[in-house]
PDB file of C-alpha atoms in Angstrom:
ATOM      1  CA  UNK K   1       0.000   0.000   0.000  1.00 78.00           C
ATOM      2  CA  UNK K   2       0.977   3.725  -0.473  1.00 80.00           C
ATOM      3  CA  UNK K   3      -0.562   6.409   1.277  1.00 77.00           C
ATOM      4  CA  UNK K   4      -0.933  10.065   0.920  1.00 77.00           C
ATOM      5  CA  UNK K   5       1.529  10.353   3.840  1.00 76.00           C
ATOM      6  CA  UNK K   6       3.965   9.239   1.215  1.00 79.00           C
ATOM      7  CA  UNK K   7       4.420   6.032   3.217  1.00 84.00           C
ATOM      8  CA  UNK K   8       4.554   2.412   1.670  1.00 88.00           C
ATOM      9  CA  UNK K   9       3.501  -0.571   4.080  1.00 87.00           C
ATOM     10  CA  UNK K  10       2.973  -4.312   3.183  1.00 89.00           C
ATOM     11  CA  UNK K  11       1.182  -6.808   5.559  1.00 89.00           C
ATOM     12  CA  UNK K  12       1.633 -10.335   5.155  1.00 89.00           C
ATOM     13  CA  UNK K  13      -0.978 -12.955   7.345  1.00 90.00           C
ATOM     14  CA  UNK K  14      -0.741 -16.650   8.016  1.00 90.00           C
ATOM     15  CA  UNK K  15      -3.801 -18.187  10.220  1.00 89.00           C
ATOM     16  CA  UNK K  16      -4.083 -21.494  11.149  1.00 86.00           C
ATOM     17  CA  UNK K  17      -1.457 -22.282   9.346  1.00 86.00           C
ATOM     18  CA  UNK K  18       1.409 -23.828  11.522  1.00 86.00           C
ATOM     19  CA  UNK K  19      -2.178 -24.643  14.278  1.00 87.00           C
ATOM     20  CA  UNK K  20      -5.433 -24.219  14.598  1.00 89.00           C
ATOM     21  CA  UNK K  21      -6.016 -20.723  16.276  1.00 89.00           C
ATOM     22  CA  UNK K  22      -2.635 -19.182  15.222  1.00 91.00           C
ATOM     23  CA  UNK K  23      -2.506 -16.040  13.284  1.00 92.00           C
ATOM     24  CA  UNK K  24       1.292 -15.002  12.232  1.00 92.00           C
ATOM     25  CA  UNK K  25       1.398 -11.570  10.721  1.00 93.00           C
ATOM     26  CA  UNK K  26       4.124  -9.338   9.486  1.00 91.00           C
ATOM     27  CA  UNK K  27       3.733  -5.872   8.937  1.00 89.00           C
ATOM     28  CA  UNK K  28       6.462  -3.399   7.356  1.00 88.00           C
ATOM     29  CA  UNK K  29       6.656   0.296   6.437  1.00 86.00           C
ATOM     30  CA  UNK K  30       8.993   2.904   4.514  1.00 85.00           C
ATOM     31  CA  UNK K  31       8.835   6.797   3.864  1.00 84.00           C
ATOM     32  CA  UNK K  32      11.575   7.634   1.103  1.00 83.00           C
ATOM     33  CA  UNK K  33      11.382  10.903   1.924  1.00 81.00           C
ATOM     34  CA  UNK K  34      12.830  10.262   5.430  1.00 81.00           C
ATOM     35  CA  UNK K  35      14.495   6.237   4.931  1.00 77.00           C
ATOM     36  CA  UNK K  36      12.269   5.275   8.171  1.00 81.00           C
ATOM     37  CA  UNK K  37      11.725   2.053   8.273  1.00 82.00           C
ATOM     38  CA  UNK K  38      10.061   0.188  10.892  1.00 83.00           C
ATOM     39  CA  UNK K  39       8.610  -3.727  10.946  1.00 87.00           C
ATOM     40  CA  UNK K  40       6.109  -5.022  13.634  1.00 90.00           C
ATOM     41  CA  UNK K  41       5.674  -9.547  13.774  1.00 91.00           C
ATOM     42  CA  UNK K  42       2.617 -10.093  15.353  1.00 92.00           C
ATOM     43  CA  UNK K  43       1.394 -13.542  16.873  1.00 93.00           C
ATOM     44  CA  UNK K  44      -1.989 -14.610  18.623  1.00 95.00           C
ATOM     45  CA  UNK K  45      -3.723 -17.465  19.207  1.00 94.00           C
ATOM     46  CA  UNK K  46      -7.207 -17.937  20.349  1.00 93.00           C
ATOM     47  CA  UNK K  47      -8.826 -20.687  21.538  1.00 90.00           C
ATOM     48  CA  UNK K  48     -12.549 -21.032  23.646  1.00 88.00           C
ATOM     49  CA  UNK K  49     -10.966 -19.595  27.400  1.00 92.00           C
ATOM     50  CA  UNK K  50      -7.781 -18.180  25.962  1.00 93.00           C
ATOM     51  CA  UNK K  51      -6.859 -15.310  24.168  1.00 95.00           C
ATOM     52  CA  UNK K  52      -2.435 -14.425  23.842  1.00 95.00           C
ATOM     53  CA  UNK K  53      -0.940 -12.423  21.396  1.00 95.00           C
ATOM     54  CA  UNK K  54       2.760 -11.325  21.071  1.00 94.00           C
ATOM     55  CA  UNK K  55       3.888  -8.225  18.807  1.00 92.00           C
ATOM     56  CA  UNK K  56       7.547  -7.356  18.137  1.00 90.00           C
ATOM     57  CA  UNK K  57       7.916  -3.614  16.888  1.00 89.00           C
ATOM     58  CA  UNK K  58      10.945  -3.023  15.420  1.00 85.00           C
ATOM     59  CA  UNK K  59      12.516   0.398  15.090  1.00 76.00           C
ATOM     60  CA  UNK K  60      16.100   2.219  15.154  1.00 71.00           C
ATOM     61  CA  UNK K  61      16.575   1.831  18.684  1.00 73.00           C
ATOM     62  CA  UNK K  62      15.926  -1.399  19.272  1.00 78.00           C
ATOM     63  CA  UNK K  63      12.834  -3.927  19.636  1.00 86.00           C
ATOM     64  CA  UNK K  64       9.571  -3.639  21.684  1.00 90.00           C
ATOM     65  CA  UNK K  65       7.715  -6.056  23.055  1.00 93.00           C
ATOM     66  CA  UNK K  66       4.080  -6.112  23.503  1.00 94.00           C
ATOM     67  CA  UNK K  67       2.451  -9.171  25.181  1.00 96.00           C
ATOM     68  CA  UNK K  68      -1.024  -9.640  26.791  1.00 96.00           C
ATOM     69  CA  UNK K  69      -2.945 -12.785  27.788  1.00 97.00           C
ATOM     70  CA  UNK K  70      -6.952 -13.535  28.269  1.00 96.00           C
ATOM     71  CA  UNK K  71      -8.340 -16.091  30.300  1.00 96.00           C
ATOM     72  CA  UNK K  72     -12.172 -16.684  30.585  1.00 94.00           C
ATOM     73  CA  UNK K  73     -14.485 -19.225  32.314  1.00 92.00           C
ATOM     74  CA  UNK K  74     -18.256 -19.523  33.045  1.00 90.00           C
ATOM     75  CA  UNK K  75     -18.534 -15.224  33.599  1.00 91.00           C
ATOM     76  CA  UNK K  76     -15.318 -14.897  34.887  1.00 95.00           C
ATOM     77  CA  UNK K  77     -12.384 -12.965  33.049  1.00 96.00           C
ATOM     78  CA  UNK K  78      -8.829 -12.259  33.491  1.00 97.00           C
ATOM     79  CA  UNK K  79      -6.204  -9.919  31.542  1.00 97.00           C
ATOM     80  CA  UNK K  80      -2.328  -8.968  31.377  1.00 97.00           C
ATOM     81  CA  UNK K  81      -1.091  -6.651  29.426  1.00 96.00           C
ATOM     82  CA  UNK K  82       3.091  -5.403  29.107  1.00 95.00           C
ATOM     83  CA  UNK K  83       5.089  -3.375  26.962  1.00 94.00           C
ATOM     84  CA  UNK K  84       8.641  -3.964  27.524  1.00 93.00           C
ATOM     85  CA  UNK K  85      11.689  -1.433  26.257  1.00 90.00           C
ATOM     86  CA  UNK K  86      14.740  -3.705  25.158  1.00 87.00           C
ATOM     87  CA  UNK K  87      16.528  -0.526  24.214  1.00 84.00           C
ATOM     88  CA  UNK K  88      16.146   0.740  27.767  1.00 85.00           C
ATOM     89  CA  UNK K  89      15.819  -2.680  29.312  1.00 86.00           C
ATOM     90  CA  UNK K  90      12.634  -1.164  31.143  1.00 89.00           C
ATOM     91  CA  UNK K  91       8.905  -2.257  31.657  1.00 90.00           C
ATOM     92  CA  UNK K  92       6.860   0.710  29.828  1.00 90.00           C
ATOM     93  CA  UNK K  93       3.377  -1.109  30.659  1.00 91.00           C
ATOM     94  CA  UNK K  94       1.959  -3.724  33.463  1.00 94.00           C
ATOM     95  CA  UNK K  95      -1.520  -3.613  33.131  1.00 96.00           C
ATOM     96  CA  UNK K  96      -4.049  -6.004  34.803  1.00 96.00           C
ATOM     97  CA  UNK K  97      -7.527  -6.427  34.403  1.00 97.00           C
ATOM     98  CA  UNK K  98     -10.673  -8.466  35.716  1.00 96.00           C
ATOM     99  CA  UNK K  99     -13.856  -8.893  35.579  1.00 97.00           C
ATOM    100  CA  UNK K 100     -17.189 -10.737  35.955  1.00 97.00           C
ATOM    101  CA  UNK K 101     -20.763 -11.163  34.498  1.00 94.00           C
ATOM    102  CA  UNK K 102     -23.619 -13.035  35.847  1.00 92.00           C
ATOM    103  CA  UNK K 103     -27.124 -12.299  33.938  1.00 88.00           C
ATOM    104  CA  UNK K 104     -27.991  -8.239  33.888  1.00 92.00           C
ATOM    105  CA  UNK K 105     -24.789  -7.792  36.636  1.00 95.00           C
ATOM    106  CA  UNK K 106     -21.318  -7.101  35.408  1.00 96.00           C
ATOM    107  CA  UNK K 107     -18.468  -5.630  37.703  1.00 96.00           C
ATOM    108  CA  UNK K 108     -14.724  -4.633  36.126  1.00 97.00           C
ATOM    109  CA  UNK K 109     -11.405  -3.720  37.809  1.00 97.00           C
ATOM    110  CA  UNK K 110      -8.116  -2.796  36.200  1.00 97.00           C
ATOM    111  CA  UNK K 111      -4.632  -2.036  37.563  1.00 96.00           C
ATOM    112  CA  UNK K 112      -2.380   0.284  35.795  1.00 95.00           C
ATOM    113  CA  UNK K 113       1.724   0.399  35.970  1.00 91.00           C
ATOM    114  CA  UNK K 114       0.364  -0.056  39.759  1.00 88.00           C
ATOM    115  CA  UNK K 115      -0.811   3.306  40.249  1.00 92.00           C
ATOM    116  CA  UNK K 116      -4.134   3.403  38.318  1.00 93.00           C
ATOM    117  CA  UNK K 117      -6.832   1.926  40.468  1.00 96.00           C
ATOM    118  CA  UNK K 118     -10.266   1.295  38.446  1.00 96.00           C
ATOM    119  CA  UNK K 119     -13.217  -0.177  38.642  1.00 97.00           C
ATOM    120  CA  UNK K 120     -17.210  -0.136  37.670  1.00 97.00           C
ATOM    121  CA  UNK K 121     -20.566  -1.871  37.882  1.00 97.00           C
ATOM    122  CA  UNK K 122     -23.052  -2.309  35.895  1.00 97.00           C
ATOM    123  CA  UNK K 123     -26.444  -3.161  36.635  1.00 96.00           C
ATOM    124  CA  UNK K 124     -29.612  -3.816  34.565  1.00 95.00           C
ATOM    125  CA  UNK K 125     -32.405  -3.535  36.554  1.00 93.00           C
ATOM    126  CA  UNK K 126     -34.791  -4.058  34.760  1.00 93.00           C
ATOM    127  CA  UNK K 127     -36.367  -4.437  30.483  1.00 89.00           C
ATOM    128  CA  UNK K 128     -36.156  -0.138  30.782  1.00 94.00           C
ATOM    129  CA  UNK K 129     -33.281   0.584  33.255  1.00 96.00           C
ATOM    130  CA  UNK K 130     -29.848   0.118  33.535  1.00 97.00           C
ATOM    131  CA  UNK K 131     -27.546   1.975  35.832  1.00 97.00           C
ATOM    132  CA  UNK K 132     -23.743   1.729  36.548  1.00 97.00           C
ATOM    133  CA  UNK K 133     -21.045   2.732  38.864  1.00 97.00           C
ATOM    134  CA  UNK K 134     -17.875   4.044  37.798  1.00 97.00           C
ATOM    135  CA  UNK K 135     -14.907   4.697  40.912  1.00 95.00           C
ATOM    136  CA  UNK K 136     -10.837   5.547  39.885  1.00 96.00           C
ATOM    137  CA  UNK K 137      -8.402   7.207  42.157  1.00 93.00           C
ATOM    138  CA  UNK K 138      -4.331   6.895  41.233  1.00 93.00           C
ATOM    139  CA  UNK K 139      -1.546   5.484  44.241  1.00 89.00           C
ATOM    140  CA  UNK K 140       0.077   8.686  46.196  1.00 84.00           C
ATOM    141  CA  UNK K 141      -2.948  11.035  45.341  1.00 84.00           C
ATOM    142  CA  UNK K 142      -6.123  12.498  47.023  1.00 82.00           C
ATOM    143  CA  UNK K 143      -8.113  12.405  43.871  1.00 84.00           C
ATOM    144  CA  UNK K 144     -10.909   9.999  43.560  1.00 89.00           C
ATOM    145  CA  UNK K 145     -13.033  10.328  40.515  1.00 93.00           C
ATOM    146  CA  UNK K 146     -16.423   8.399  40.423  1.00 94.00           C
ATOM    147  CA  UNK K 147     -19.371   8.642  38.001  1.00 96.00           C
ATOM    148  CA  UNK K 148     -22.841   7.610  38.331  1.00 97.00           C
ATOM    149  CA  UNK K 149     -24.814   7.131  34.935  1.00 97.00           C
ATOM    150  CA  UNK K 150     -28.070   5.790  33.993  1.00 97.00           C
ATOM    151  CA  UNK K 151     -30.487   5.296  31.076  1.00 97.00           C
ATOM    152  CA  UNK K 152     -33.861   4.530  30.433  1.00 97.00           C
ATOM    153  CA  UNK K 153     -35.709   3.338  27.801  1.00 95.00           C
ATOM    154  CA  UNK K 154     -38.582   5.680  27.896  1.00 94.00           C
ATOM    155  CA  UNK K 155     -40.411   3.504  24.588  1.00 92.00           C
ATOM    156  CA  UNK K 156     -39.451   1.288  21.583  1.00 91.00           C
ATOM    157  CA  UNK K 157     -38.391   4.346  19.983  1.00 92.00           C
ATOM    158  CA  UNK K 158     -37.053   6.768  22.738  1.00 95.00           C
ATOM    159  CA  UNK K 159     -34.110   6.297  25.070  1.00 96.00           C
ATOM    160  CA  UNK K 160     -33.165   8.607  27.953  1.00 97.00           C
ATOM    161  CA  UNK K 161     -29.784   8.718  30.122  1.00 97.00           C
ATOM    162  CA  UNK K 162     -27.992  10.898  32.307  1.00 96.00           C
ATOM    163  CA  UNK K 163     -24.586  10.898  34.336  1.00 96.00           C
ATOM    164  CA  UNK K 164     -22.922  13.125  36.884  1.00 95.00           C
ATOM    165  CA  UNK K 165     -19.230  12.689  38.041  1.00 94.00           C
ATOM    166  CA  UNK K 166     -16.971  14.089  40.949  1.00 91.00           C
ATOM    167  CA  UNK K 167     -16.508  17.189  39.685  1.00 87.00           C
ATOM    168  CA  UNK K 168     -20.689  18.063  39.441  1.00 89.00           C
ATOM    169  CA  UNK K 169     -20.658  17.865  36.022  1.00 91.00           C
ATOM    170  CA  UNK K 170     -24.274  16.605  35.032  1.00 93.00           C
ATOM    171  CA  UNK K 171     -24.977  15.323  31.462  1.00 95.00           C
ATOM    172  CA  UNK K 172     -28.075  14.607  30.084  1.00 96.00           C
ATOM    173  CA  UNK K 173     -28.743  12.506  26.009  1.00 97.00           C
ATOM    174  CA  UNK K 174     -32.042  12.250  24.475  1.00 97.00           C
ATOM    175  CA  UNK K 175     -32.383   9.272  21.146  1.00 96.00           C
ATOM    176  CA  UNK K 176     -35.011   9.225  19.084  1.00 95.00           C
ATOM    177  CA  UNK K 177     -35.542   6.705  16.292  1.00 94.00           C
ATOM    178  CA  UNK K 178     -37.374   8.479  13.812  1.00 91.00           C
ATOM    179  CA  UNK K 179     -37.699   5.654  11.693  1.00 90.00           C
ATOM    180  CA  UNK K 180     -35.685   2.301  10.545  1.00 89.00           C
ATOM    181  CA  UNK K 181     -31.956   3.354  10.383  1.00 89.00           C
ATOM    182  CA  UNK K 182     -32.597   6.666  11.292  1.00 93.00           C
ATOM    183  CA  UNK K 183     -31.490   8.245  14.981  1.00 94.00           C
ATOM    184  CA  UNK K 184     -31.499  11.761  16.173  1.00 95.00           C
ATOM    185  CA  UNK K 185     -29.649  12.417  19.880  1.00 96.00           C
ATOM    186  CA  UNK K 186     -30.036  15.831  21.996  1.00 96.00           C
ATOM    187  CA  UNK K 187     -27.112  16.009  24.740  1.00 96.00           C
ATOM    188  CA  UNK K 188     -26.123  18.742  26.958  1.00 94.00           C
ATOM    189  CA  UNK K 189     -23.160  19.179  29.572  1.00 94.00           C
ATOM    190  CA  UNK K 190     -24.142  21.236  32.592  1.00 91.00           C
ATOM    191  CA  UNK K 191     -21.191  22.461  35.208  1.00 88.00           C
ATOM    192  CA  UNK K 192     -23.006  21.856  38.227  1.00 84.00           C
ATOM    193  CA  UNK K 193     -21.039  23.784  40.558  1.00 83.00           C
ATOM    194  CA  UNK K 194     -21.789  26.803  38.228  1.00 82.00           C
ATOM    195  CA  UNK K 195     -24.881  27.043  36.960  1.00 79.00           C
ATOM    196  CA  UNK K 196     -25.493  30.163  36.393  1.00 79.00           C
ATOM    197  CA  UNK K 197     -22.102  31.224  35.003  1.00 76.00           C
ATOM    198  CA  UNK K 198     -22.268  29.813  31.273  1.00 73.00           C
ATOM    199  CA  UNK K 199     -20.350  27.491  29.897  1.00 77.00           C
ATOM    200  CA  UNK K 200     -22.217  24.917  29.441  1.00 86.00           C
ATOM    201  CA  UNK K 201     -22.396  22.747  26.300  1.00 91.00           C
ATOM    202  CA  UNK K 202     -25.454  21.189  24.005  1.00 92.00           C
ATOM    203  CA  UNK K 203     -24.921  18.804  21.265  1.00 95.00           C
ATOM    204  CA  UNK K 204     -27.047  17.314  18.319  1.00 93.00           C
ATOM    205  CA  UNK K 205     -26.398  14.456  16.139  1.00 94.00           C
ATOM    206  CA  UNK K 206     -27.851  12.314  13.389  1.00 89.00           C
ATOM    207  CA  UNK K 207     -27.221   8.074  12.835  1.00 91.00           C
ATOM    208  CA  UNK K 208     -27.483   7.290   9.414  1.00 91.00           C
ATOM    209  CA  UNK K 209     -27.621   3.179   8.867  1.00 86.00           C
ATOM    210  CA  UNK K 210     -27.930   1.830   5.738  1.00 73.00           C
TER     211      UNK K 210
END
């Protein structure tokens, strides 16, 4: 391929190939404007509980390493995700995930470079509601952010939801389906802790599906 960023990339694929589940792919690109090159070998395999992949991006300082694994059973899920440096012979990424779902319940937590806490839950109440809980706060700091959404379906063709966060901000969407493919949405952004001082925002949109 050639691009209009004057760049030309090729992308080779092999899956299940060498096993059933195993996708080998290697991707290259060149600017001859600059003589950058760079080349990225990707592997994953995938099988019913398991998800891995390995990428290798190549570049003039030396190779990266990307990695994550994905195990799943009966609800239950668990991630890993690194990035390591070779050039610098340094972790850049250790990211951790989990996460559950039982019927209309679903709860998440994630662990970033061990200083990004996360987690939410979701909750469908019922055929018109659903709420969810969303909490994050980072190691050696005093700031905990937490949202608080919910939407309801108000009938087959009209949707309502809100959310409000830490920091007041309320936001309130509006979807109507005006017909088969067709979707108009109405949002607006209100600064709680200032009502009366502007600054708010309103938004419109169209869905077009064909």
């Amino acid at each position: 391929k050639w691009n209009t960023d004057n760049t030309l990339t090729t992308e080779v694929t092999m899956e299940d190939q060498l096993a059933k589940g195993l996708k080998l792919a290697l991707d290259t690109s060149f600017v001859p404007n600059t003589g950058k090159k760079s080349a990225k070998l990707k592997t994953g395999y995938k099988r019913d509980y398991l998800n891995l992949g390995c990428d290798l991006d190549f570049d003039m300082s030396g190779p990266t390493v990307h990695a994550a694994a994905v195990l799943g059973y009966e609800g239950w899920i668990a991630g890993y995700q690194l990035a390591f440096d070779t050039s610098k012979s340094k972790l850049t990424q250790n990211n951790f995930a989990f996460g559950y779902k039982a019927g209309d319940f679903q709860l998440h937590t994630s662990v970033n470079d061990g200083t990004e806490f996360g987690g939410s839950v979701y909750q469908k109440v019922n055929g018109k509601l659903e709420t969810a809980v969303s909490l994050a706060w980072t190691a050696g700091s005093n700031n905990t952010r937490f949202g608080i959404g919910a939407k309801y379906q108000l009938d087959k063709d009209a949707t309502l939801s809100t959310k409000v966060n830490n920091a007041c901000l309320v936001g309130v969407g509006y979807t109507q389906t005006l017909r088969p493919g067709v979707k108009l949405t109405l949002s607006a952004l209100v600064d709680g802790k200032n009502v009366n001082g502007g600054g708010h925002k309103v938004g419109m949109g169209f869905e077009l599906e064909a």
